[in-house]
């Protein structure tokens, strides 16, 4: 069953909820979700619910869109806390003092980081996408939340594994307790890559051993051959594989089937729209008690 479900409201921002995590929302105050591109105030080519400053949109429209989302999900807008994403694998530990960084402008965001991690209630971790993969992490035992932005570069640098390691090292999380979710991103149906990318993906599967049937099967599941020596890559599946190898139980991983390129009415897509487009936002946090 699809874990990311759209609210389909007639007015206001149209947002996705991670439905299998609703029980954590009720019991622990977990707040999670993902935006569509609908229900905001932006104009072309950023219409309408663009959530990122760096794309060239009117900053006042971005702020208004972020405020609308915050109101819709019932958190103070000032809780919204962002990183300045650079397609790498750095993880920032977010403290109470970081609350609100990056909300009103790009310059105040936590710099040079694609992963955010905290156990502070009242902080909403947020990041931005237009085809890359949003990764959510939650430890219900130690009440820790994390969020990672995984393009192909962050994926092959194993940002998912690095997040799990940081949860374990900094907060004492046990890998068997951690829940993860993989959100809407470009799918293998639309994501064509060359050998430069695939050579780096292959390393993740230890194919040089040539004898591991599981690794070989997992690798074949993550890509399909395409014309002219290219490949169709499933970044969601690659990140799922990394999570499982890092010790996350398969039934603790929620993985969407939504492709951002296939649904331009719902999602911004960097590849489909030629690089000039808005960004969706993901978020995760814990409500103040």
One Martini backbone bead per residue (centre of mass of N, CA, C, O) as a GRO file, in nm:
protein
  289
    1UNK     BB    1   0.098   0.035   0.021
    2UNK     BB    2   0.079   0.367  -0.001
    3UNK     BB    3   0.236   0.593   0.227
    4UNK     BB    4   0.188   0.849   0.039
    5UNK     BB    5  -0.073   1.082   0.117
    6UNK     BB    6  -0.305   1.288  -0.013
    7UNK     BB    7  -0.533   1.535   0.093
    8UNK     BB    8  -0.719   1.688  -0.127
    9UNK     BB    9  -0.780   1.979  -0.096
   10UNK     BB   10  -0.946   2.263  -0.213
   11UNK     BB   11  -0.759   2.425  -0.011
   12UNK     BB   12  -0.457   2.493   0.002
   13UNK     BB   13  -0.213   2.292   0.072
   14UNK     BB   14  -0.086   2.006  -0.083
   15UNK     BB   15  -0.035   1.714   0.119
   16UNK     BB   16   0.177   1.468   0.250
   17UNK     BB   17   0.139   1.162   0.423
   18UNK     BB   18   0.259   0.916   0.660
   19UNK     BB   19   0.043   0.684   0.742
   20UNK     BB   20   0.206   0.458   0.907
   21UNK     BB   21   0.281   0.710   1.128
   22UNK     BB   22   0.021   0.795   1.289
   23UNK     BB   23   0.073   0.663   1.567
   24UNK     BB   24   0.311   0.855   1.640
   25UNK     BB   25   0.151   1.115   1.633
   26UNK     BB   26  -0.042   1.040   1.870
   27UNK     BB   27   0.181   0.944   2.092
   28UNK     BB   28   0.458   1.150   2.018
   29UNK     BB   29   0.429   1.399   1.809
   30UNK     BB   30   0.470   1.336   1.517
   31UNK     BB   31   0.606   1.518   1.228
   32UNK     BB   32   0.507   1.463   0.886
   33UNK     BB   33   0.611   1.529   0.532
   34UNK     BB   34   0.490   1.648   0.198
   35UNK     BB   35   0.492   1.828  -0.081
   36UNK     BB   36   0.353   1.980  -0.325
   37UNK     BB   37   0.278   2.224  -0.592
   38UNK     BB   38   0.004   2.286  -0.446
   39UNK     BB   39  -0.131   2.585  -0.285
   40UNK     BB   40   0.004   2.856  -0.371
   41UNK     BB   41   0.173   3.184  -0.483
   42UNK     BB   42   0.324   3.123  -0.724
   43UNK     BB   43   0.492   3.162  -1.031
   44UNK     BB   44   0.608   3.126  -1.317
   45UNK     BB   45   0.803   2.836  -1.279
   46UNK     BB   46   0.687   2.821  -0.946
   47UNK     BB   47   0.426   2.685  -0.956
   48UNK     BB   48   0.309   2.744  -0.633
   49UNK     BB   49   0.474   2.566  -0.390
   50UNK     BB   50   0.738   2.703  -0.335
   51UNK     BB   51   1.019   2.641  -0.079
   52UNK     BB   52   1.269   2.787  -0.229
   53UNK     BB   53   1.523   3.030  -0.274
   54UNK     BB   54   1.756   2.929  -0.494
   55UNK     BB   55   1.571   2.944  -0.777
   56UNK     BB   56   1.443   3.265  -0.807
   57UNK     BB   57   1.225   3.339  -0.636
   58UNK     BB   58   1.012   3.508  -0.452
   59UNK     BB   59   1.066   3.542  -0.120
   60UNK     BB   60   0.774   3.615  -0.030
   61UNK     BB   61   0.646   3.356  -0.145
   62UNK     BB   62   0.806   3.152   0.019
   63UNK     BB   63   0.715   3.247   0.298
   64UNK     BB   64   0.414   3.203   0.252
   65UNK     BB   65   0.430   2.901   0.194
   66UNK     BB   66   0.554   2.822   0.466
   67UNK     BB   67   0.324   2.934   0.640
   68UNK     BB   68   0.099   2.756   0.526
   69UNK     BB   69   0.219   2.489   0.609
   70UNK     BB   70   0.244   2.540   0.912
   71UNK     BB   71  -0.060   2.584   0.956
   72UNK     BB   72  -0.158   2.309   0.845
   73UNK     BB   73   0.031   2.136   1.063
   74UNK     BB   74   0.054   2.297   1.348
   75UNK     BB   75   0.308   2.500   1.341
   76UNK     BB   76   0.545   2.708   1.394
   77UNK     BB   77   0.724   2.882   1.167
   78UNK     BB   78   0.989   2.910   1.358
   79UNK     BB   79   1.061   2.591   1.346
   80UNK     BB   80   1.182   2.613   1.078
   81UNK     BB   81   1.463   2.401   0.964
   82UNK     BB   82   1.765   2.446   0.766
   83UNK     BB   83   1.964   2.348   0.495
   84UNK     BB   84   2.250   2.378   0.287
   85UNK     BB   85   2.256   2.218  -0.001
   86UNK     BB   86   2.541   1.998  -0.165
   87UNK     BB   87   2.551   1.692  -0.242
   88UNK     BB   88   2.616   1.530   0.023
   89UNK     BB   89   2.693   1.377   0.376
   90UNK     BB   90   2.626   1.576   0.588
   91UNK     BB   91   2.563   1.592   0.948
   92UNK     BB   92   2.345   1.777   1.156
   93UNK     BB   93   2.320   1.890   1.478
   94UNK     BB   94   2.023   1.996   1.624
   95UNK     BB   95   1.943   2.269   1.816
   96UNK     BB   96   1.777   2.507   1.983
   97UNK     BB   97   1.956   2.740   1.848
   98UNK     BB   98   1.858   2.646   1.542
   99UNK     BB   99   1.588   2.746   1.547
  100UNK     BB  100   1.486   2.877   1.226
  101UNK     BB  101   1.695   2.817   1.033
  102UNK     BB  102   1.616   2.935   0.703
  103UNK     BB  103   1.329   3.061   0.691
  104UNK     BB  104   1.378   3.379   0.594
  105UNK     BB  105   1.666   3.271   0.479
  106UNK     BB  106   1.945   3.133   0.334
  107UNK     BB  107   2.191   3.237   0.514
  108UNK     BB  108   2.078   3.100   0.800
  109UNK     BB  109   2.143   2.836   0.730
  110UNK     BB  110   2.274   2.533   0.749
  111UNK     BB  111   2.575   2.465   0.635
  112UNK     BB  112   2.676   2.212   0.441
  113UNK     BB  113   2.395   2.024   0.438
  114UNK     BB  114   2.193   1.701   0.397
  115UNK     BB  115   2.164   1.660   0.718
  116UNK     BB  116   1.924   1.615   0.989
  117UNK     BB  117   1.949   1.613   1.362
  118UNK     BB  118   1.719   1.532   1.645
  119UNK     BB  119   1.573   1.574   2.005
  120UNK     BB  120   1.418   1.841   1.969
  121UNK     BB  121   1.152   1.992   2.062
  122UNK     BB  122   1.012   2.224   1.827
  123UNK     BB  123   1.161   2.110   1.573
  124UNK     BB  124   1.172   2.159   1.211
  125UNK     BB  125   1.274   1.960   0.973
  126UNK     BB  126   1.408   2.071   0.648
  127UNK     BB  127   1.373   2.001   0.288
  128UNK     BB  128   1.473   1.992  -0.074
  129UNK     BB  129   1.292   1.919  -0.399
  130UNK     BB  130   1.337   1.790  -0.772
  131UNK     BB  131   1.396   1.435  -0.750
  132UNK     BB  132   1.513   1.380  -0.508
  133UNK     BB  133   1.563   1.202  -0.201
  134UNK     BB  134   1.363   1.154   0.074
  135UNK     BB  135   1.479   1.099   0.413
  136UNK     BB  136   1.349   0.921   0.694
  137UNK     BB  137   1.393   0.939   1.063
  138UNK     BB  138   1.298   0.713   1.347
  139UNK     BB  139   1.317   0.705   1.712
  140UNK     BB  140   1.088   0.599   1.953
  141UNK     BB  141   1.271   0.553   2.205
  142UNK     BB  142   1.468   0.832   2.187
  143UNK     BB  143   1.346   1.062   2.026
  144UNK     BB  144   1.443   1.069   1.706
  145UNK     BB  145   1.521   1.286   1.423
  146UNK     BB  146   1.550   1.263   1.054
  147UNK     BB  147   1.702   1.422   0.753
  148UNK     BB  148   1.748   1.354   0.393
  149UNK     BB  149   1.939   1.441   0.100
  150UNK     BB  150   1.921   1.224  -0.207
  151UNK     BB  151   2.107   1.209  -0.445
  152UNK     BB  152   2.336   1.045  -0.617
  153UNK     BB  153   2.572   1.150  -0.445
  154UNK     BB  154   2.455   1.094  -0.161
  155UNK     BB  155   2.403   0.796  -0.208
  156UNK     BB  156   2.705   0.699  -0.271
  157UNK     BB  157   2.784   0.831   0.021
  158UNK     BB  158   2.579   0.722   0.233
  159UNK     BB  159   2.371   0.902   0.401
  160UNK     BB  160   2.195   0.688   0.535
  161UNK     BB  161   2.420   0.553   0.702
  162UNK     BB  162   2.522   0.809   0.847
  163UNK     BB  163   2.264   0.862   1.001
  164UNK     BB  164   2.258   0.600   1.162
  165UNK     BB  165   2.531   0.641   1.301
  166UNK     BB  166   2.456   0.909   1.445
  167UNK     BB  167   2.224   0.798   1.611
  168UNK     BB  168   2.400   0.597   1.764
  169UNK     BB  169   2.634   0.788   1.872
  170UNK     BB  170   2.457   1.043   1.989
  171UNK     BB  171   2.170   0.870   2.104
  172UNK     BB  172   2.162   0.541   2.117
  173UNK     BB  173   2.059   0.403   1.882
  174UNK     BB  174   1.884   0.131   1.745
  175UNK     BB  175   1.851  -0.024   1.448
  176UNK     BB  176   1.589  -0.195   1.523
  177UNK     BB  177   1.421   0.087   1.594
  178UNK     BB  178   1.441   0.216   1.326
  179UNK     BB  179   1.264   0.436   1.121
  180UNK     BB  180   1.176   0.458   0.767
  181UNK     BB  181   1.155   0.689   0.475
  182UNK     BB  182   1.065   0.707   0.120
  183UNK     BB  183   1.017   0.953  -0.103
  184UNK     BB  184   0.943   1.145  -0.349
  185UNK     BB  185   1.079   1.070  -0.679
  186UNK     BB  186   1.260   0.978  -0.918
  187UNK     BB  187   1.229   0.721  -1.143
  188UNK     BB  188   1.319   0.457  -1.348
  189UNK     BB  189   1.128   0.564  -1.579
  190UNK     BB  190   1.313   0.868  -1.587
  191UNK     BB  191   1.620   0.783  -1.488
  192UNK     BB  192   1.888   0.866  -1.676
  193UNK     BB  193   2.218   0.716  -1.691
  194UNK     BB  194   2.554   0.678  -1.677
  195UNK     BB  195   2.852   0.521  -1.612
  196UNK     BB  196   2.952   0.719  -1.398
  197UNK     BB  197   2.721   0.649  -1.203
  198UNK     BB  198   2.710   0.332  -1.209
  199UNK     BB  199   2.997   0.281  -1.100
  200UNK     BB  200   2.914   0.397  -0.812
  201UNK     BB  201   2.678   0.207  -0.754
  202UNK     BB  202   2.818  -0.072  -0.768
  203UNK     BB  203   2.985  -0.049  -0.504
  204UNK     BB  204   2.734  -0.095  -0.310
  205UNK     BB  205   2.716  -0.423  -0.418
  206UNK     BB  206   2.978  -0.594  -0.437
  207UNK     BB  207   3.038  -0.715  -0.742
  208UNK     BB  208   3.341  -0.802  -0.742
  209UNK     BB  209   3.289  -1.090  -0.622
  210UNK     BB  210   3.059  -1.256  -0.802
  211UNK     BB  211   2.884  -1.445  -0.556
  212UNK     BB  212   2.641  -1.257  -0.476
  213UNK     BB  213   2.310  -1.301  -0.521
  214UNK     BB  214   2.181  -1.071  -0.365
  215UNK     BB  215   2.340  -0.833  -0.486
  216UNK     BB  216   2.267  -0.892  -0.779
  217UNK     BB  217   1.960  -0.869  -0.745
  218UNK     BB  218   1.954  -0.580  -0.626
  219UNK     BB  219   2.087  -0.443  -0.868
  220UNK     BB  220   1.875  -0.527  -1.084
  221UNK     BB  221   1.641  -0.375  -0.932
  222UNK     BB  222   1.785  -0.071  -0.961
  223UNK     BB  223   1.813  -0.147  -1.279
  224UNK     BB  224   1.805  -0.061  -1.636
  225UNK     BB  225   1.854  -0.086  -1.948
  226UNK     BB  226   1.963   0.145  -2.203
  227UNK     BB  227   2.026   0.320  -2.449
  228UNK     BB  228   2.355   0.385  -2.524
  229UNK     BB  229   2.459   0.263  -2.235
  230UNK     BB  230   2.242   0.319  -2.047
  231UNK     BB  231   2.046   0.387  -1.740
  232UNK     BB  232   1.781   0.294  -1.519
  233UNK     BB  233   1.736   0.453  -1.207
  234UNK     BB  234   1.670   0.352  -0.856
  235UNK     BB  235   1.709   0.543  -0.582
  236UNK     BB  236   1.519   0.423  -0.379
  237UNK     BB  237   1.635   0.132  -0.388
  238UNK     BB  238   1.922   0.204  -0.306
  239UNK     BB  239   1.848   0.320  -0.025
  240UNK     BB  240   1.715   0.067   0.080
  241UNK     BB  241   1.967  -0.110   0.066
  242UNK     BB  242   2.141   0.059   0.257
  243UNK     BB  243   1.961   0.033   0.504
  244UNK     BB  244   1.970  -0.277   0.531
  245UNK     BB  245   2.283  -0.299   0.554
  246UNK     BB  246   2.266  -0.105   0.822
  247UNK     BB  247   2.004  -0.254   0.994
  248UNK     BB  248   1.730  -0.219   0.870
  249UNK     BB  249   1.428  -0.325   0.873
  250UNK     BB  250   1.221  -0.391   0.618
  251UNK     BB  251   0.946  -0.323   0.797
  252UNK     BB  252   1.090  -0.016   0.858
  253UNK     BB  253   1.032   0.053   0.544
  254UNK     BB  254   0.909   0.325   0.366
  255UNK     BB  255   0.799   0.315   0.013
  256UNK     BB  256   0.748   0.485  -0.257
  257UNK     BB  257   0.589   0.528  -0.600
  258UNK     BB  258   0.646   0.811  -0.658
  259UNK     BB  259   0.693   1.021  -0.947
  260UNK     BB  260   0.798   1.340  -1.027
  261UNK     BB  261   0.798   1.321  -1.349
  262UNK     BB  262   0.501   1.190  -1.397
  263UNK     BB  263   0.374   1.446  -1.197
  264UNK     BB  264   0.336   1.775  -1.276
  265UNK     BB  265   0.073   1.839  -1.099
  266UNK     BB  266   0.245   1.768  -0.814
  267UNK     BB  267   0.551   1.814  -0.925
  268UNK     BB  268   0.864   1.897  -0.921
  269UNK     BB  269   1.108   1.877  -1.210
  270UNK     BB  270   1.421   1.913  -1.310
  271UNK     BB  271   1.428   1.731  -1.562
  272UNK     BB  272   1.151   1.793  -1.703
  273UNK     BB  273   1.207   2.133  -1.662
  274UNK     BB  274   1.516   2.209  -1.725
  275UNK     BB  275   1.600   2.336  -1.419
  276UNK     BB  276   1.328   2.524  -1.406
  277UNK     BB  277   1.216   2.527  -1.073
  278UNK     BB  278   1.091   2.416  -0.798
  279UNK     BB  279   1.028   2.310  -0.449
  280UNK     BB  280   0.999   2.076  -0.232
  281UNK     BB  281   0.899   1.964   0.101
  282UNK     BB  282   1.032   1.832   0.392
  283UNK     BB  283   0.929   1.682   0.719
  284UNK     BB  284   1.049   1.670   1.074
  285UNK     BB  285   0.907   1.619   1.411
  286UNK     BB  286   0.848   1.731   1.758
  287UNK     BB  287   0.631   1.804   1.970
  288UNK     BB  288   0.554   1.984   2.220
  289UNK     BB  289   0.440   1.905   2.544
   0.00000   0.00000   0.00000
